[in-house]
XYZ file of C-alpha atoms in Angstrom:
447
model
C 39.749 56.659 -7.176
C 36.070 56.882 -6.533
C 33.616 58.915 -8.423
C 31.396 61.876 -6.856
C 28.797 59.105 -8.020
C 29.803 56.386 -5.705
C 30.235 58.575 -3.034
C 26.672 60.067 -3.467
C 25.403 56.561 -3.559
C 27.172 55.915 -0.458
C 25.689 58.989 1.219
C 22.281 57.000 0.775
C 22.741 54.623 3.115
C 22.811 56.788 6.128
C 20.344 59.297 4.573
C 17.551 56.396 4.610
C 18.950 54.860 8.221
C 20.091 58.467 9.482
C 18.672 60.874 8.080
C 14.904 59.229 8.063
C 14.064 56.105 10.245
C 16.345 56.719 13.403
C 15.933 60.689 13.333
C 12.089 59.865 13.129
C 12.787 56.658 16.322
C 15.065 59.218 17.995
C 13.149 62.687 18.088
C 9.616 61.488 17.586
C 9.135 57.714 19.284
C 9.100 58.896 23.097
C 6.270 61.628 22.177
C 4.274 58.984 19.647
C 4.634 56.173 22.235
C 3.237 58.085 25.557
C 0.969 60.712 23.427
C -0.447 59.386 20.417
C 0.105 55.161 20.983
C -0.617 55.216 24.426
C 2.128 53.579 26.155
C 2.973 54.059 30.174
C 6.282 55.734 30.554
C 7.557 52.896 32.233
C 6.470 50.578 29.311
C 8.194 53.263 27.268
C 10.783 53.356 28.957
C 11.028 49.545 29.462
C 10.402 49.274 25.582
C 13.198 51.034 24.434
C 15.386 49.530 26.856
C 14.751 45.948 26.318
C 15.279 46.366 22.568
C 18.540 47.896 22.619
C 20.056 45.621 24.972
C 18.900 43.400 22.956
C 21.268 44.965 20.197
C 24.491 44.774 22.381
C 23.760 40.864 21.084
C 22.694 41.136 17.543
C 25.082 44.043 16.610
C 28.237 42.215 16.982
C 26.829 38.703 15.931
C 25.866 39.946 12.541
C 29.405 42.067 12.365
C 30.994 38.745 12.365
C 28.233 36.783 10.179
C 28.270 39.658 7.715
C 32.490 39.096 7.697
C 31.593 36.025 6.428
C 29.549 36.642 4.004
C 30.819 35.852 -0.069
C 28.335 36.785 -2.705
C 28.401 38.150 -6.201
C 26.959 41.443 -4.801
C 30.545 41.395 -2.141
C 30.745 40.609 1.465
C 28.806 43.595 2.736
C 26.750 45.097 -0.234
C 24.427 42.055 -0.313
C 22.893 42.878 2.871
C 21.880 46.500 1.914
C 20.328 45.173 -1.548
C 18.169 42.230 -0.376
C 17.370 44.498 3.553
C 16.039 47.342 1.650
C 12.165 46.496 1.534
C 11.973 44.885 5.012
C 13.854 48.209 6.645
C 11.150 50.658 4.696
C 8.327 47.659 5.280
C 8.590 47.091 9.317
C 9.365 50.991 9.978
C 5.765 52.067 8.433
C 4.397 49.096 10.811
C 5.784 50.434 13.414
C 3.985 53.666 12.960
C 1.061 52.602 12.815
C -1.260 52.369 16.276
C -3.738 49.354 16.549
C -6.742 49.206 18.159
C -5.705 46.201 20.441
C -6.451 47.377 23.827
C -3.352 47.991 26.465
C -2.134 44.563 26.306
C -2.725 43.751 22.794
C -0.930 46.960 22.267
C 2.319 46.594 24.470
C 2.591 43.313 22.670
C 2.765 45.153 19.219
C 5.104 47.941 20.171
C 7.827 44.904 21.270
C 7.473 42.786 18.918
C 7.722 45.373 16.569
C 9.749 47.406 17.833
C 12.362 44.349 18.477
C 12.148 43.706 14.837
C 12.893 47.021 13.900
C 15.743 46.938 15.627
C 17.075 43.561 13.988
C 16.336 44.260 10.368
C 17.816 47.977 11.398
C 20.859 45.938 12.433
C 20.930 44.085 9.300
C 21.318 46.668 6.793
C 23.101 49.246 8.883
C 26.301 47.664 10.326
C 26.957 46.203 7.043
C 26.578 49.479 5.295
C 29.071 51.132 8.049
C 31.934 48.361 7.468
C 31.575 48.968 3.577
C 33.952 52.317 4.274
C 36.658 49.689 5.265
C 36.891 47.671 1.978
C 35.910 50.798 -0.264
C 39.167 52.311 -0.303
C 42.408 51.993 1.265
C 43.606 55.761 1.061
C 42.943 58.001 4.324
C 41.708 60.939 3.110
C 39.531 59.270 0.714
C 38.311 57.449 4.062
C 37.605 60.807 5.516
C 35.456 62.013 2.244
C 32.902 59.343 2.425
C 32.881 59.385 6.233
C 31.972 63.611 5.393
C 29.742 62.382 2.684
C 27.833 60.262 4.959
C 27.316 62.660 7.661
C 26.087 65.055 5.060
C 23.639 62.873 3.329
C 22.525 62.097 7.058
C 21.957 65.471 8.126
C 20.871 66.901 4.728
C 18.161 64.055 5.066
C 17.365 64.724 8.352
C 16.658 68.005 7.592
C 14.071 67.421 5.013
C 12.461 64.990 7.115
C 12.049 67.311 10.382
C 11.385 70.269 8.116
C 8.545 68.672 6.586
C 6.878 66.756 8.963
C 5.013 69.390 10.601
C 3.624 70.327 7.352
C 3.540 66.914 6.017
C 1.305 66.025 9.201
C -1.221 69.216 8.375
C -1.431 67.979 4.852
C -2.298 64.105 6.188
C -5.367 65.310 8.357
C -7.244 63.265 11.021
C -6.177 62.235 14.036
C -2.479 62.138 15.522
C -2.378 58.451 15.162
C -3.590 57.949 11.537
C -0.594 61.131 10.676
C 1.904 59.492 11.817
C 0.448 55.841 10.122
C 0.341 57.643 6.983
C 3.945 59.176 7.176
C 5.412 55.986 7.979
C 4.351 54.593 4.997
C 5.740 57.493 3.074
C 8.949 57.262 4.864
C 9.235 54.114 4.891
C 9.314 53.802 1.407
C 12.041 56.084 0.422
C 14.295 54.951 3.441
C 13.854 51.300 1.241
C 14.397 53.185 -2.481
C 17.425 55.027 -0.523
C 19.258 51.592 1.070
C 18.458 49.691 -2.793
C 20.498 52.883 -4.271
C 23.449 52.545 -1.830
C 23.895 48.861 -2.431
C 23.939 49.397 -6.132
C 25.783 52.344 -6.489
C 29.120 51.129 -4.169
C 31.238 49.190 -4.997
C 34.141 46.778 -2.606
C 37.321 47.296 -4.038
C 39.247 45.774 -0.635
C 39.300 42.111 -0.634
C 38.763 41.619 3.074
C 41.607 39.243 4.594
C 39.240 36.035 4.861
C 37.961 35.253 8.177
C 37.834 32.638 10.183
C 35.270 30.302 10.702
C 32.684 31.743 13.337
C 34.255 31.644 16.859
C 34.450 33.542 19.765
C 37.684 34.782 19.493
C 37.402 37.740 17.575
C 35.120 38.935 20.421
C 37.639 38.247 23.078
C 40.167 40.466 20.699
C 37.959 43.307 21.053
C 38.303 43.878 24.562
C 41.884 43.338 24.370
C 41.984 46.409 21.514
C 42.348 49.232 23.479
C 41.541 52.125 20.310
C 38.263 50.171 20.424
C 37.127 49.975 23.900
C 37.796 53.960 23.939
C 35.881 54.636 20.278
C 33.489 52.617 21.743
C 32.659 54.578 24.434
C 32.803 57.554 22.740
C 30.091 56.325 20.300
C 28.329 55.860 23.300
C 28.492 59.376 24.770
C 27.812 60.739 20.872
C 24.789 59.119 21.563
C 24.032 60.012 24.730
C 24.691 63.606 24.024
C 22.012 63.541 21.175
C 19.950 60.993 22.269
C 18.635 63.226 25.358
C 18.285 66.659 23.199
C 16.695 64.870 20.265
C 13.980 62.427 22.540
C 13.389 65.512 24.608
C 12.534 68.049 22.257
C 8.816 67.074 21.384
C 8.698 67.535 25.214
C 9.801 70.805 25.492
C 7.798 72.357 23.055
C 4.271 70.395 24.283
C 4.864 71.244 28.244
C 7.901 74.351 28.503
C 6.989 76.613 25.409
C 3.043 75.070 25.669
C 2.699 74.093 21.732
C 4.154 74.717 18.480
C 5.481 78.555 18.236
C 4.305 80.697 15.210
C 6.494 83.304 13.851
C 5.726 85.435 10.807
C 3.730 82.385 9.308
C 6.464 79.527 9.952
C 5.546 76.896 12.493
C 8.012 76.361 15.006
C 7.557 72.766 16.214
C 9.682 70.191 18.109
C 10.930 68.902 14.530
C 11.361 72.185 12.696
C 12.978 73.447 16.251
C 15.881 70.743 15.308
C 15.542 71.607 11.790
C 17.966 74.391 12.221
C 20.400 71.729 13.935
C 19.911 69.755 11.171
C 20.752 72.169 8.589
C 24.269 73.352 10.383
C 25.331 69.669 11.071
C 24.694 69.148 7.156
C 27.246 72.014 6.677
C 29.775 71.237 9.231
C 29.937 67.833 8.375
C 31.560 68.883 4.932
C 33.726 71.084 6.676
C 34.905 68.032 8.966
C 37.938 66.987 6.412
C 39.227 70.278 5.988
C 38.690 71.212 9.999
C 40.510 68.227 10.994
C 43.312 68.799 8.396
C 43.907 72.514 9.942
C 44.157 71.125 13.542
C 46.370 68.459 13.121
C 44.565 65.336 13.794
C 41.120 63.555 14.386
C 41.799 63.790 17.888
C 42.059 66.819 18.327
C 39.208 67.961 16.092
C 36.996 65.805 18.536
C 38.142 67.554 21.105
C 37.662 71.366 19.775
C 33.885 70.485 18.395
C 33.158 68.786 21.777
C 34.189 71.612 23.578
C 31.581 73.942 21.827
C 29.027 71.659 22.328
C 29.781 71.525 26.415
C 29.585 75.691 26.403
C 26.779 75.839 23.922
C 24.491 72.989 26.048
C 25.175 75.117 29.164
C 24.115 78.180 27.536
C 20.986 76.478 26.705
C 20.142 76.373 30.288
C 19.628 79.834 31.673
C 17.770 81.078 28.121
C 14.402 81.854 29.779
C 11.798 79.405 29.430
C 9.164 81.344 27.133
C 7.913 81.517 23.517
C 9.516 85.077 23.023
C 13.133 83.534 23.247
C 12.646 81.224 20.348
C 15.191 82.775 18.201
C 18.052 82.960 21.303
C 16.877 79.304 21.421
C 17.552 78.681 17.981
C 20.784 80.376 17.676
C 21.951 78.171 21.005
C 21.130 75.046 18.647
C 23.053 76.127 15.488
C 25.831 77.180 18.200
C 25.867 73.157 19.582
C 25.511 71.766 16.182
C 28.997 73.187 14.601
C 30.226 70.782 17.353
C 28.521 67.765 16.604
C 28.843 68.388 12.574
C 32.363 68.451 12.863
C 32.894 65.502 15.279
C 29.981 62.928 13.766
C 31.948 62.175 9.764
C 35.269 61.336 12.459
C 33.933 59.011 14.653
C 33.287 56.812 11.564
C 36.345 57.455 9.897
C 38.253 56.931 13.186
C 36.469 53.099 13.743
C 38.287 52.526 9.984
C 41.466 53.198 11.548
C 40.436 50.782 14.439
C 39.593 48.311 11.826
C 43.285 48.462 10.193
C 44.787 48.499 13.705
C 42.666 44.987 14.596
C 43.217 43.489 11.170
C 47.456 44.712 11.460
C 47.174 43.331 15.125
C 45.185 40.248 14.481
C 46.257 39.201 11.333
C 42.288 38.412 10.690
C 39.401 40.841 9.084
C 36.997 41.837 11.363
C 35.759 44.911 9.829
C 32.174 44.636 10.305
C 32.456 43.242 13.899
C 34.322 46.608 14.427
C 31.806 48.697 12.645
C 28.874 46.705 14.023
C 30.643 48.199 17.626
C 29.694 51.386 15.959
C 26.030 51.110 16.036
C 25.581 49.468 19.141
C 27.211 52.428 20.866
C 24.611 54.100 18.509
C 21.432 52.073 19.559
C 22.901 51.742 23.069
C 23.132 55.374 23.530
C 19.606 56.259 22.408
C 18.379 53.153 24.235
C 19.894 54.429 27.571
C 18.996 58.330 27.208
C 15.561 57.652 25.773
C 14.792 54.918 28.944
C 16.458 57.726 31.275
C 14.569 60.781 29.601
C 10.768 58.346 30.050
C 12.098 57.283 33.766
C 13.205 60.945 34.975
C 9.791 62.316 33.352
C 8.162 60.091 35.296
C 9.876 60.869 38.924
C 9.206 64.394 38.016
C 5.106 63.794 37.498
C 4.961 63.118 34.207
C 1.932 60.012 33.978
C 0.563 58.527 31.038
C -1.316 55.650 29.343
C -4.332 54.137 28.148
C -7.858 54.596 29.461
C -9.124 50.575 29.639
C -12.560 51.630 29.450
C -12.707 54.395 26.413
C -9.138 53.099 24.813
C -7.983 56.749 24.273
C -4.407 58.245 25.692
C -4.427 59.656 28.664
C -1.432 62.169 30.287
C -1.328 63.954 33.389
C 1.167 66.241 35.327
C 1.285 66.183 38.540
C 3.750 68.491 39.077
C 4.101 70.889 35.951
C 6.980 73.122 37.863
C 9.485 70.215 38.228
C 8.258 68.739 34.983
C 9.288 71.440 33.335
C 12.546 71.799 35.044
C 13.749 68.415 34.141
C 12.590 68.960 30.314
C 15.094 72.078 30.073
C 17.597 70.264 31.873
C 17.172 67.118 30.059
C 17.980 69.145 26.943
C 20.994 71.165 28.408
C 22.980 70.177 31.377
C 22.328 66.791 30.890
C 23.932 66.792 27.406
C 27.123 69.227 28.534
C 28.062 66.549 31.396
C 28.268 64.132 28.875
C 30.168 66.516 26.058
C 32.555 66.716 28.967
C 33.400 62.961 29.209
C 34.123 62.814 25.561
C 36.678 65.164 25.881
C 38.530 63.038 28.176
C 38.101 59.115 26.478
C 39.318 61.644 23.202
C 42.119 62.521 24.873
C 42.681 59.277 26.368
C 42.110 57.611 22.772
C 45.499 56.408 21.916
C 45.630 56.003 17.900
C 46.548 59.987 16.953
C 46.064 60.028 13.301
């Protein structure tokens, strides 16, 4: 039985990789990239692209290499330990705008960007297939899926909270804010990944792999649970990916700036703050939710469902400052949804994980789990490319002035702009709510 310790410690891991570097890549990288860096939106776009299909290669290889791995420290526990500093270390570079010129600059943001995204892979699909050899008892699968979520989302919402304020307190200019607050971040994501290696522990002897082949790759594809989970991920993804990378938008060009009310500033991060907050909550309710229904399945179903109304709703709130609260309450509203479906997905790729290893004979735990945040990167990947390409169709330009070096943005249509923005944030993320629902029902293990 494991202690409210280990389970804490386990909550770690996604609150650094969650709940602090990919809530800051996913809701604040489109905004710093065009806005404060000085990127094109097609090199944005392009950017974010490239690296994550980059990931649909790396995610899976080191799945299978960290199946492999035997150390004193475990098979999967080694990787969080000794990935800790270079995580926190390569996120606060990433931050951090040089003054290299356009092409001196593009050069950075790839190379660092792509590096992010491998030392990112590194620590996190190991840390996801540690659930699989932590415990063999379902419900006690369930709890540290719930406790994951929740350290994710309770993280999240300290780091959106206080970022606005966090960036008053830094001074200067936008660039040398957000240089500063990587460092900060960075560090704790790094003291946060150290604690969840050293805190877990791998009960489960995982059945030994083989030596490295193909094969296990090929028995993906022929694992039906999987390709549907899979996809799923994807949409998860999809769904927050586009409300997430489009929020900074939404308050800079729909609501024109941060909103003030009574004293608290309303911006893009404290805006998803509240989301934060209710997904934190929700995601402790998962367990118990999912109990009362009947199955995972059907919980995925029910919180997807709220978050298809809720996104629609979204749409025809008016687009103006005074609505901030009705716009707020719509957010809480979607969030129930996506705290109670987020702790299952996880839980529900364990139970793919036992099917493959039943099926197969073979572990492959963390190629399974490594599936799991490839849909992740390949869903913000996708919606963050989409959200920089539709932007730009709209008249949304951007870039860097060769002569003076500064960034330099201009609408060209601030009507349609707009219009895609609030549709970015709403319809688009209901349409894809709705194809969840039906690879859920489609999914075929009903635990």
């Amino acid at each position: 039985m494991a202690s409210i310790k280990e389970k804490i410690g386990y909550a770690l891991g996604d609150a650094a990789a969650g709940g602090i570097t990919w809530k800051i890549m996913s809701i604040a990288f489109p905004l710093f990239f065009t806005n404060v860096f000085g990127l094109t939106v097609a090199d944005a776009a392009a950017l974010m692209l490239v690296a994550r299909m980059f990931d649909v290669i790396t995610d899976p290889l080191m799945g299978s290499i960290a199946d492999r791995t035997q150390s004193r420290f475990g098979t999967y526990r080694p990787w969080l330990i000794f990935g800790a500093i270079p995580l926190g270390l390569v996120f606060a570079l990433l931050l951090y705008t040089p003054d290299l010129g356009i092409t001196g600059k593009r050069i950075y943001a790839y190379t660092l960007y792509l590096l992010m995204m491998a030392v990112y892979t590194a620590v996190n699909v190991p840390y996801g297939s540690l659930l699989g050899v932590m415990t063999e008892d379902d419900n006690e699968k369930n709890q540290f899926s719930s406790y994951r979520m929740v350290g994710a989302y309770a993280m999240g919402f300290i780091t959106l909270m206080s970022f606005p304020y966090l960036q008053k307190l830094v001074g200067g200019t936008d660039a040398h804010q957000y240089a500063v607050l990587g460092v900060g971040f960075g560090i704790l994501a790094a003291a946060m990944t150290l604690a969840c290696g050293l805190l877990t522990k791998e009960r489960i002897k995982p059945i030994k792999a083989e030596k490295f082949s193909f094969r296990p790759f090929a028995d993906l594809f022929r694992n039906k649970p999987w390709i549907y989970l899979t996809l799923v991920g994807i949409c998860t993804n999809f769904f927050n990916g586009f409300r997430y990378a489009v929020a900074g938008y939404l308050f800079e060009y729909c609501l024109h700036g941060d909103v003030t009310v009574s004293g608290l500033i309303i911006n893009y991060t404290m805006f998803m703050t509240f989301g934060e907050l209710t997904c934190m909550i929700f995601g402790g309710v998962s367990p118990k939710f999912t109990s009362w229904v009947g199955s995972k399945s059907k919980a995925f179903i029910y919180a997807s469902v709220i978050c298809v109304v809720t996104s629609i709703a979204f749409f025809f709130i008016p687009m103006n400052p005074a609505y901030i609260w009705l716009m707020v309450a719509v957010v809480i509203l979607t969030s129930i949804g996506v705290g109670l479906y987020s702790p299952l997905l996880w839980s529900m790729y364990a139970d793919v994980a036992d099917y493959a290893t039943e099926k197969n004979g073979t572990s492959s735990t963390g190629l399974i789990f490594s599936s799991g945040t490839m849909a992740q990167k390949f869903g913000g990947a996708i919606s963050g490319s989409l959200i920089a390409i539709l932007l730009g169709i709209a008249g949304f330009i951007s870039g860097t002035d060769e002569l003076t070096g500064e960034t330099v943005v201009t609408i060209t249509n601030p009507e349609s702009v707009n219009r895609m923005i609030w549709a970015l944030f709403s319809l688009f993320p209901a349409a894809i709510a709705t194809i969840m629902i039906f690879l859920i029902y489609k999914y075929p293990i009903k635990k």
